[in-house]
Amino acid sequence: MIKAVVFDFDGLIIDTEYALYESFCELLNMSPSEMPIKEYATYIGTDSGDLYEFIRTKSRHPVSIEELMKKSHALHKGKLEEPVSRDGVTEYLEDAKKSGLKIGLASSSNRKWVDTFLGKLDLLHYFDSIQTADDVEKVKPDPALYQNVISRLGINPSEAIAFEDSLNGSKAAIAAGLNCVIVTNRITEHLAFEGFDLMLRSMKERNLSDVIDIVGKSVRKGK
């Protein structure tokens, strides 16, 4: 029986990931063809250090990671001044709350970043447990973030559905023993996901009760 839903943040609740990709392209004066999304996407959903090292290698001119972080952060922040949640997110949260499900969030970003946007979107009050990079030694694909959330929600991993958009995030959720539903975005739709229970392009494709029913049947059949 499904007792909880656990959400990723970046790229799942709000499309911060495409905005960051655009920021890097602008900063390095590159076209999308010069910064292939399929390659870029493999660095999504984990420690940002690896992503910035990848971007540094793409630059035509010598540049430090510190400079990249500073300039890209400014561009990224500007693109997200008026954040909008992805289609279906609010409906899923509202339906989960009405259904008595516990609601968690597991993000490789820091708590200030997550809380700022959840506050602007008026979504913070939905969550019973939030775990971020501030709470663990290793972020996704390490399962620690999900393990922490599950522990704080007081349920078994198999009783929860994780909603993820990235390969690293899905690996973390599956390693922690959660059922996993992939909701791709413009960056991660190019990735080769494995071991998931269901894939959607948007939460608008299916309502939450249908998703729970599909995942529940998979669990009962032993996947």
C-alpha atoms as a PDB file:
ATOM      1  CA  MET A   1       0.000   0.000   0.000  1.00  0.00           C
ATOM      2  CA  ILE A   2       1.323   3.425  -0.937  1.00  0.00           C
ATOM      3  CA  LYS A   3       1.492   5.713   2.095  1.00  0.00           C
ATOM      4  CA  ALA A   4       3.723   8.546   0.873  1.00  0.00           C
ATOM      5  CA  VAL A   5       4.970  10.475  -2.126  1.00  0.00           C
ATOM      6  CA  VAL A   6       8.438  11.997  -2.250  1.00  0.00           C
ATOM      7  CA  PHE A   7       9.320  14.713  -4.729  1.00  0.00           C
ATOM      8  CA  ASP A   8      12.598  15.829  -6.215  1.00  0.00           C
ATOM      9  CA  PHE A   9      12.853  19.606  -6.609  1.00  0.00           C
ATOM     10  CA  ASP A  10      14.947  20.986  -9.483  1.00  0.00           C
ATOM     11  CA  GLY A  11      13.461  20.036 -12.835  1.00  0.00           C
ATOM     12  CA  LEU A  12      10.522  18.257 -11.204  1.00  0.00           C
ATOM     13  CA  ILE A  13       8.629  20.893  -9.222  1.00  0.00           C
ATOM     14  CA  ILE A  14      10.073  23.830 -11.140  1.00  0.00           C
ATOM     15  CA  ASP A  15      12.072  23.750 -14.360  1.00  0.00           C
ATOM     16  CA  THR A  16      15.239  25.311 -12.993  1.00  0.00           C
ATOM     17  CA  GLU A  17      17.325  22.978 -15.135  1.00  0.00           C
ATOM     18  CA  TYR A  18      16.530  24.357 -18.582  1.00  0.00           C
ATOM     19  CA  ALA A  19      17.022  27.886 -17.256  1.00  0.00           C
ATOM     20  CA  LEU A  20      20.500  26.897 -16.040  1.00  0.00           C
ATOM     21  CA  TYR A  21      21.308  25.270 -19.373  1.00  0.00           C
ATOM     22  CA  GLU A  22      20.313  28.473 -21.168  1.00  0.00           C
ATOM     23  CA  SER A  23      22.465  30.470 -18.749  1.00  0.00           C
ATOM     24  CA  PHE A  24      25.540  28.392 -19.564  1.00  0.00           C
ATOM     25  CA  CYS A  25      24.915  28.698 -23.305  1.00  0.00           C
ATOM     26  CA  GLU A  26      24.621  32.484 -22.996  1.00  0.00           C
ATOM     27  CA  LEU A  27      27.655  32.761 -20.753  1.00  0.00           C
ATOM     28  CA  LEU A  28      29.877  30.771 -23.108  1.00  0.00           C
ATOM     29  CA  ASN A  29      28.225  32.200 -26.244  1.00  0.00           C
ATOM     30  CA  MET A  30      27.360  28.727 -27.449  1.00  0.00           C
ATOM     31  CA  SER A  31      24.457  27.367 -29.430  1.00  0.00           C
ATOM     32  CA  PRO A  32      22.591  24.251 -28.233  1.00  0.00           C
ATOM     33  CA  SER A  33      24.364  22.249 -30.945  1.00  0.00           C
ATOM     34  CA  GLU A  34      27.699  23.158 -29.347  1.00  0.00           C
ATOM     35  CA  MET A  35      26.402  22.176 -25.897  1.00  0.00           C
ATOM     36  CA  PRO A  36      24.513  18.920 -26.585  1.00  0.00           C
ATOM     37  CA  ILE A  37      21.659  18.500 -24.122  1.00  0.00           C
ATOM     38  CA  LYS A  38      22.053  14.715 -24.149  1.00  0.00           C
ATOM     39  CA  GLU A  39      25.598  15.031 -22.803  1.00  0.00           C
ATOM     40  CA  TYR A  40      24.769  17.919 -20.461  1.00  0.00           C
ATOM     41  CA  ALA A  41      21.827  16.013 -18.957  1.00  0.00           C
ATOM     42  CA  THR A  42      24.029  13.288 -17.478  1.00  0.00           C
ATOM     43  CA  TYR A  43      25.313  15.827 -14.933  1.00  0.00           C
ATOM     44  CA  ILE A  44      21.836  16.803 -13.736  1.00  0.00           C
ATOM     45  CA  GLY A  45      20.500  15.846 -10.318  1.00  0.00           C
ATOM     46  CA  THR A  46      23.790  15.423  -8.481  1.00  0.00           C
ATOM     47  CA  ASP A  47      26.688  17.468  -7.038  1.00  0.00           C
ATOM     48  CA  SER A  48      27.034  20.684  -9.032  1.00  0.00           C
ATOM     49  CA  GLY A  49      30.829  20.424  -8.905  1.00  0.00           C
ATOM     50  CA  ASP A  50      30.864  17.829 -11.683  1.00  0.00           C
ATOM     51  CA  LEU A  51      28.525  19.953 -13.794  1.00  0.00           C
ATOM     52  CA  TYR A  52      30.698  23.042 -13.487  1.00  0.00           C
ATOM     53  CA  GLU A  53      33.813  21.072 -14.373  1.00  0.00           C
ATOM     54  CA  PHE A  54      32.020  19.812 -17.493  1.00  0.00           C
ATOM     55  CA  ILE A  55      31.026  23.383 -18.434  1.00  0.00           C
ATOM     56  CA  ARG A  56      34.580  24.610 -17.851  1.00  0.00           C
ATOM     57  CA  THR A  57      35.884  22.076 -20.362  1.00  0.00           C
ATOM     58  CA  LYS A  58      33.385  23.387 -22.934  1.00  0.00           C
ATOM     59  CA  SER A  59      34.619  26.966 -22.698  1.00  0.00           C
ATOM     60  CA  ARG A  60      36.693  28.248 -25.620  1.00  0.00           C
ATOM     61  CA  HIS A  61      38.718  30.384 -23.219  1.00  0.00           C
ATOM     62  CA  PRO A  62      40.377  29.558 -19.882  1.00  0.00           C
ATOM     63  CA  VAL A  63      37.910  30.137 -17.057  1.00  0.00           C
ATOM     64  CA  SER A  64      37.796  29.164 -13.413  1.00  0.00           C
ATOM     65  CA  ILE A  65      34.945  27.251 -11.836  1.00  0.00           C
ATOM     66  CA  GLU A  66      34.520  30.119  -9.373  1.00  0.00           C
ATOM     67  CA  GLU A  67      33.980  32.575 -12.229  1.00  0.00           C
ATOM     68  CA  LEU A  68      31.553  30.217 -13.947  1.00  0.00           C
ATOM     69  CA  MET A  69      29.560  29.772 -10.758  1.00  0.00           C
ATOM     70  CA  LYS A  70      29.344  33.495 -10.065  1.00  0.00           C
ATOM     71  CA  LYS A  71      28.319  34.561 -13.567  1.00  0.00           C
ATOM     72  CA  SER A  72      25.974  31.650 -14.283  1.00  0.00           C
ATOM     73  CA  HIS A  73      24.265  32.079 -10.911  1.00  0.00           C
ATOM     74  CA  ALA A  74      23.456  35.701 -11.744  1.00  0.00           C
ATOM     75  CA  LEU A  75      22.009  34.751 -15.151  1.00  0.00           C
ATOM     76  CA  HIS A  76      20.124  31.788 -13.690  1.00  0.00           C
ATOM     77  CA  LYS A  77      18.634  33.844 -10.870  1.00  0.00           C
ATOM     78  CA  GLY A  78      17.408  36.434 -13.359  1.00  0.00           C
ATOM     79  CA  LYS A  79      15.579  33.801 -15.387  1.00  0.00           C
ATOM     80  CA  LEU A  80      13.795  32.528 -12.266  1.00  0.00           C
ATOM     81  CA  GLU A  81      12.604  35.805 -10.767  1.00  0.00           C
ATOM     82  CA  GLU A  82       8.991  34.806 -11.380  1.00  0.00           C
ATOM     83  CA  PRO A  83       9.004  31.034 -10.872  1.00  0.00           C
ATOM     84  CA  VAL A  84       6.164  28.825 -12.084  1.00  0.00           C
ATOM     85  CA  SER A  85       5.658  25.240 -10.971  1.00  0.00           C
ATOM     86  CA  ARG A  86       5.493  22.559 -13.644  1.00  0.00           C
ATOM     87  CA  ASP A  87       2.109  21.400 -14.889  1.00  0.00           C
ATOM     88  CA  GLY A  88       0.271  19.199 -12.426  1.00  0.00           C
ATOM     89  CA  VAL A  89       2.582  19.713  -9.449  1.00  0.00           C
ATOM     90  CA  THR A  90       0.110  21.655  -7.312  1.00  0.00           C
ATOM     91  CA  GLU A  91      -2.675  19.222  -8.172  1.00  0.00           C
ATOM     92  CA  TYR A  92      -0.529  16.247  -7.120  1.00  0.00           C
ATOM     93  CA  LEU A  93       0.370  17.899  -3.833  1.00  0.00           C
ATOM     94  CA  GLU A  94      -3.214  18.856  -3.134  1.00  0.00           C
ATOM     95  CA  ASP A  95      -4.511  15.382  -3.985  1.00  0.00           C
ATOM     96  CA  ALA A  96      -1.835  13.749  -1.832  1.00  0.00           C
ATOM     97  CA  LYS A  97      -2.754  15.930   1.122  1.00  0.00           C
ATOM     98  CA  LYS A  98      -6.485  15.262   0.695  1.00  0.00           C
ATOM     99  CA  SER A  99      -5.818  11.531   0.444  1.00  0.00           C
ATOM    100  CA  GLY A 100      -3.916  11.496   3.718  1.00  0.00           C
ATOM    101  CA  LEU A 101      -0.599  10.597   2.129  1.00  0.00           C
ATOM    102  CA  LYS A 102       2.618  11.750   3.726  1.00  0.00           C
ATOM    103  CA  ILE A 103       4.627  14.101   1.523  1.00  0.00           C
ATOM    104  CA  GLY A 104       8.406  14.387   1.387  1.00  0.00           C
ATOM    105  CA  LEU A 105      11.028  16.154  -0.683  1.00  0.00           C
ATOM    106  CA  ALA A 106      14.583  14.994  -1.457  1.00  0.00           C
ATOM    107  CA  SER A 107      16.844  17.469  -3.245  1.00  0.00           C
ATOM    108  CA  SER A 108      20.547  17.619  -4.066  1.00  0.00           C
ATOM    109  CA  SER A 109      20.322  21.419  -3.854  1.00  0.00           C
ATOM    110  CA  ASN A 110      20.788  23.318  -0.610  1.00  0.00           C
ATOM    111  CA  ARG A 111      17.926  24.122   1.764  1.00  0.00           C
ATOM    112  CA  LYS A 112      17.966  27.883   1.150  1.00  0.00           C
ATOM    113  CA  TRP A 113      17.524  27.357  -2.606  1.00  0.00           C
ATOM    114  CA  VAL A 114      14.667  24.909  -2.124  1.00  0.00           C
ATOM    115  CA  ASP A 115      12.850  26.889   0.579  1.00  0.00           C
ATOM    116  CA  THR A 116      13.104  30.140  -1.378  1.00  0.00           C
ATOM    117  CA  PHE A 117      11.258  28.763  -4.380  1.00  0.00           C
ATOM    118  CA  LEU A 118       8.779  26.672  -2.420  1.00  0.00           C
ATOM    119  CA  GLY A 119       7.948  29.818  -0.489  1.00  0.00           C
ATOM    120  CA  LYS A 120       7.457  31.880  -3.647  1.00  0.00           C
ATOM    121  CA  LEU A 121       5.228  29.151  -5.079  1.00  0.00           C
ATOM    122  CA  ASP A 122       3.325  28.792  -1.777  1.00  0.00           C
ATOM    123  CA  LEU A 123       4.060  25.060  -1.696  1.00  0.00           C
ATOM    124  CA  LEU A 124       6.224  24.777   1.423  1.00  0.00           C
ATOM    125  CA  HIS A 125       3.317  23.923   3.719  1.00  0.00           C
ATOM    126  CA  TYR A 126       2.556  20.691   1.863  1.00  0.00           C
ATOM    127  CA  PHE A 127       5.732  18.887   2.936  1.00  0.00           C
ATOM    128  CA  ASP A 128       6.039  16.741   6.053  1.00  0.00           C
ATOM    129  CA  SER A 129       9.775  16.164   5.574  1.00  0.00           C
ATOM    130  CA  ILE A 130      12.386  17.964   3.466  1.00  0.00           C
ATOM    131  CA  GLN A 131      15.938  16.731   3.027  1.00  0.00           C
ATOM    132  CA  THR A 132      18.553  18.653   1.045  1.00  0.00           C
ATOM    133  CA  ALA A 133      22.292  18.691   0.418  1.00  0.00           C
ATOM    134  CA  ASP A 134      22.687  20.340   3.835  1.00  0.00           C
ATOM    135  CA  ASP A 135      21.520  17.138   5.523  1.00  0.00           C
ATOM    136  CA  VAL A 136      23.773  14.500   3.950  1.00  0.00           C
ATOM    137  CA  GLU A 137      27.429  13.841   3.183  1.00  0.00           C
ATOM    138  CA  LYS A 138      26.652  12.594  -0.321  1.00  0.00           C
ATOM    139  CA  VAL A 139      23.845  13.721  -2.624  1.00  0.00           C
ATOM    140  CA  LYS A 140      22.191  11.753  -5.431  1.00  0.00           C
ATOM    141  CA  PRO A 141      22.856   9.204  -6.907  1.00  0.00           C
ATOM    142  CA  ASP A 142      23.686   8.198  -3.328  1.00  0.00           C
ATOM    143  CA  PRO A 143      20.436   7.031  -1.642  1.00  0.00           C
ATOM    144  CA  ALA A 144      21.003   8.958   1.625  1.00  0.00           C
ATOM    145  CA  LEU A 145      18.531  11.773   0.865  1.00  0.00           C
ATOM    146  CA  TYR A 146      15.716   9.316   0.225  1.00  0.00           C
ATOM    147  CA  GLN A 147      16.689   7.143   3.173  1.00  0.00           C
ATOM    148  CA  ASN A 148      16.500  10.175   5.444  1.00  0.00           C
ATOM    149  CA  VAL A 149      13.075  11.219   4.162  1.00  0.00           C
ATOM    150  CA  ILE A 150      11.652   7.724   4.528  1.00  0.00           C
ATOM    151  CA  SER A 151      13.012   7.444   8.053  1.00  0.00           C
ATOM    152  CA  ARG A 152      11.441  10.757   9.047  1.00  0.00           C
ATOM    153  CA  LEU A 153       8.105   9.840   7.490  1.00  0.00           C
ATOM    154  CA  GLY A 154       8.117   6.599   9.490  1.00  0.00           C
ATOM    155  CA  ILE A 155       7.292   4.245   6.615  1.00  0.00           C
ATOM    156  CA  ASN A 156       8.928   1.470   4.625  1.00  0.00           C
ATOM    157  CA  PRO A 157      10.610   2.462   1.326  1.00  0.00           C
ATOM    158  CA  SER A 158       8.261   0.200  -0.644  1.00  0.00           C
ATOM    159  CA  GLU A 159       5.314   2.224   0.678  1.00  0.00           C
ATOM    160  CA  ALA A 160       6.494   5.389  -1.092  1.00  0.00           C
ATOM    161  CA  ILE A 161       6.609   6.685  -4.646  1.00  0.00           C
ATOM    162  CA  ALA A 162       9.489   8.938  -5.628  1.00  0.00           C
ATOM    163  CA  PHE A 163       8.892  11.427  -8.424  1.00  0.00           C
ATOM    164  CA  GLU A 164      12.102  12.166 -10.283  1.00  0.00           C
ATOM    165  CA  ASP A 165      13.189  13.848 -13.499  1.00  0.00           C
ATOM    166  CA  SER A 166      16.891  12.946 -13.585  1.00  0.00           C
ATOM    167  CA  LEU A 167      18.921   9.786 -14.019  1.00  0.00           C
ATOM    168  CA  ASN A 168      20.943  10.444 -10.877  1.00  0.00           C
ATOM    169  CA  GLY A 169      17.762  11.069  -8.917  1.00  0.00           C
ATOM    170  CA  SER A 170      16.088   7.896 -10.129  1.00  0.00           C
ATOM    171  CA  LYS A 171      19.178   5.868  -9.220  1.00  0.00           C
ATOM    172  CA  ALA A 172      19.059   7.302  -5.700  1.00  0.00           C
ATOM    173  CA  ALA A 173      15.355   6.586  -5.234  1.00  0.00           C
ATOM    174  CA  ILE A 174      15.585   3.031  -6.563  1.00  0.00           C
ATOM    175  CA  ALA A 175      18.699   2.288  -4.493  1.00  0.00           C
ATOM    176  CA  ALA A 176      16.796   3.459  -1.403  1.00  0.00           C
ATOM    177  CA  GLY A 177      14.020   0.983  -2.213  1.00  0.00           C
ATOM    178  CA  LEU A 178      11.303   3.415  -3.311  1.00  0.00           C
ATOM    179  CA  ASN A 179       8.998   2.953  -6.258  1.00  0.00           C
ATOM    180  CA  CYS A 180      10.003   5.483  -8.908  1.00  0.00           C
ATOM    181  CA  VAL A 181       7.977   7.521 -11.372  1.00  0.00           C
ATOM    182  CA  ILE A 182       9.942   9.525 -13.921  1.00  0.00           C
ATOM    183  CA  VAL A 183       8.573  12.886 -15.046  1.00  0.00           C
ATOM    184  CA  THR A 184      10.933  14.058 -17.758  1.00  0.00           C
ATOM    185  CA  ASN A 185      11.621  17.647 -18.785  1.00  0.00           C
ATOM    186  CA  ARG A 186      13.285  19.345 -21.755  1.00  0.00           C
ATOM    187  CA  ILE A 187      16.726  18.377 -20.469  1.00  0.00           C
ATOM    188  CA  THR A 188      16.188  14.876 -19.099  1.00  0.00           C
ATOM    189  CA  GLU A 189      13.873  13.484 -21.785  1.00  0.00           C
ATOM    190  CA  HIS A 190      17.040  12.454 -23.627  1.00  0.00           C
ATOM    191  CA  LEU A 191      18.307  10.156 -20.846  1.00  0.00           C
ATOM    192  CA  ALA A 192      18.142   6.352 -20.807  1.00  0.00           C
ATOM    193  CA  PHE A 193      16.286   5.567 -17.577  1.00  0.00           C
ATOM    194  CA  GLU A 194      16.146   2.068 -16.104  1.00  0.00           C
ATOM    195  CA  GLY A 195      14.285   0.321 -13.300  1.00  0.00           C
ATOM    196  CA  PHE A 196      11.429   2.820 -13.012  1.00  0.00           C
ATOM    197  CA  ASP A 197       7.753   1.970 -12.530  1.00  0.00           C
ATOM    198  CA  LEU A 198       6.187   4.588 -14.798  1.00  0.00           C
ATOM    199  CA  MET A 199       7.315   7.445 -17.031  1.00  0.00           C
ATOM    200  CA  LEU A 200       5.401  10.654 -17.754  1.00  0.00           C
ATOM    201  CA  ARG A 201       6.224  13.776 -19.699  1.00  0.00           C
ATOM    202  CA  SER A 202       4.072  15.818 -17.348  1.00  0.00           C
ATOM    203  CA  MET A 203       1.992  15.199 -14.251  1.00  0.00           C
ATOM    204  CA  LYS A 204      -0.931  16.379 -16.356  1.00  0.00           C
ATOM    205  CA  GLU A 205      -0.773  13.081 -18.267  1.00  0.00           C
ATOM    206  CA  ARG A 206      -2.251  11.096 -15.372  1.00  0.00           C
ATOM    207  CA  ASN A 207      -3.795  12.101 -12.075  1.00  0.00           C
ATOM    208  CA  LEU A 208      -2.159  10.988  -8.839  1.00  0.00           C
ATOM    209  CA  SER A 209      -4.715   8.293  -8.017  1.00  0.00           C
ATOM    210  CA  ASP A 210      -4.101   6.627 -11.396  1.00  0.00           C
ATOM    211  CA  VAL A 211      -0.346   6.713 -10.834  1.00  0.00           C
ATOM    212  CA  ILE A 212      -0.728   5.153  -7.388  1.00  0.00           C
ATOM    213  CA  ASP A 213      -2.972   2.448  -8.840  1.00  0.00           C
ATOM    214  CA  ILE A 214      -0.475   1.607 -11.593  1.00  0.00           C
ATOM    215  CA  VAL A 215       2.473   1.515  -9.204  1.00  0.00           C
ATOM    216  CA  GLY A 216       0.477  -0.429  -6.638  1.00  0.00           C
ATOM    217  CA  LYS A 217      -0.338  -3.147  -9.172  1.00  0.00           C
ATOM    218  CA  SER A 218       3.326  -3.349 -10.099  1.00  0.00           C
ATOM    219  CA  VAL A 219       4.261  -3.765  -6.433  1.00  0.00           C
ATOM    220  CA  ARG A 220       1.676  -6.484  -5.879  1.00  0.00           C
ATOM    221  CA  LYS A 221       2.994  -8.388  -8.887  1.00  0.00           C
ATOM    222  CA  GLY A 222       6.504  -8.113  -7.514  1.00  0.00           C
ATOM    223  CA  LYS A 223       7.533  -5.855 -10.421  1.00  0.00           C
END
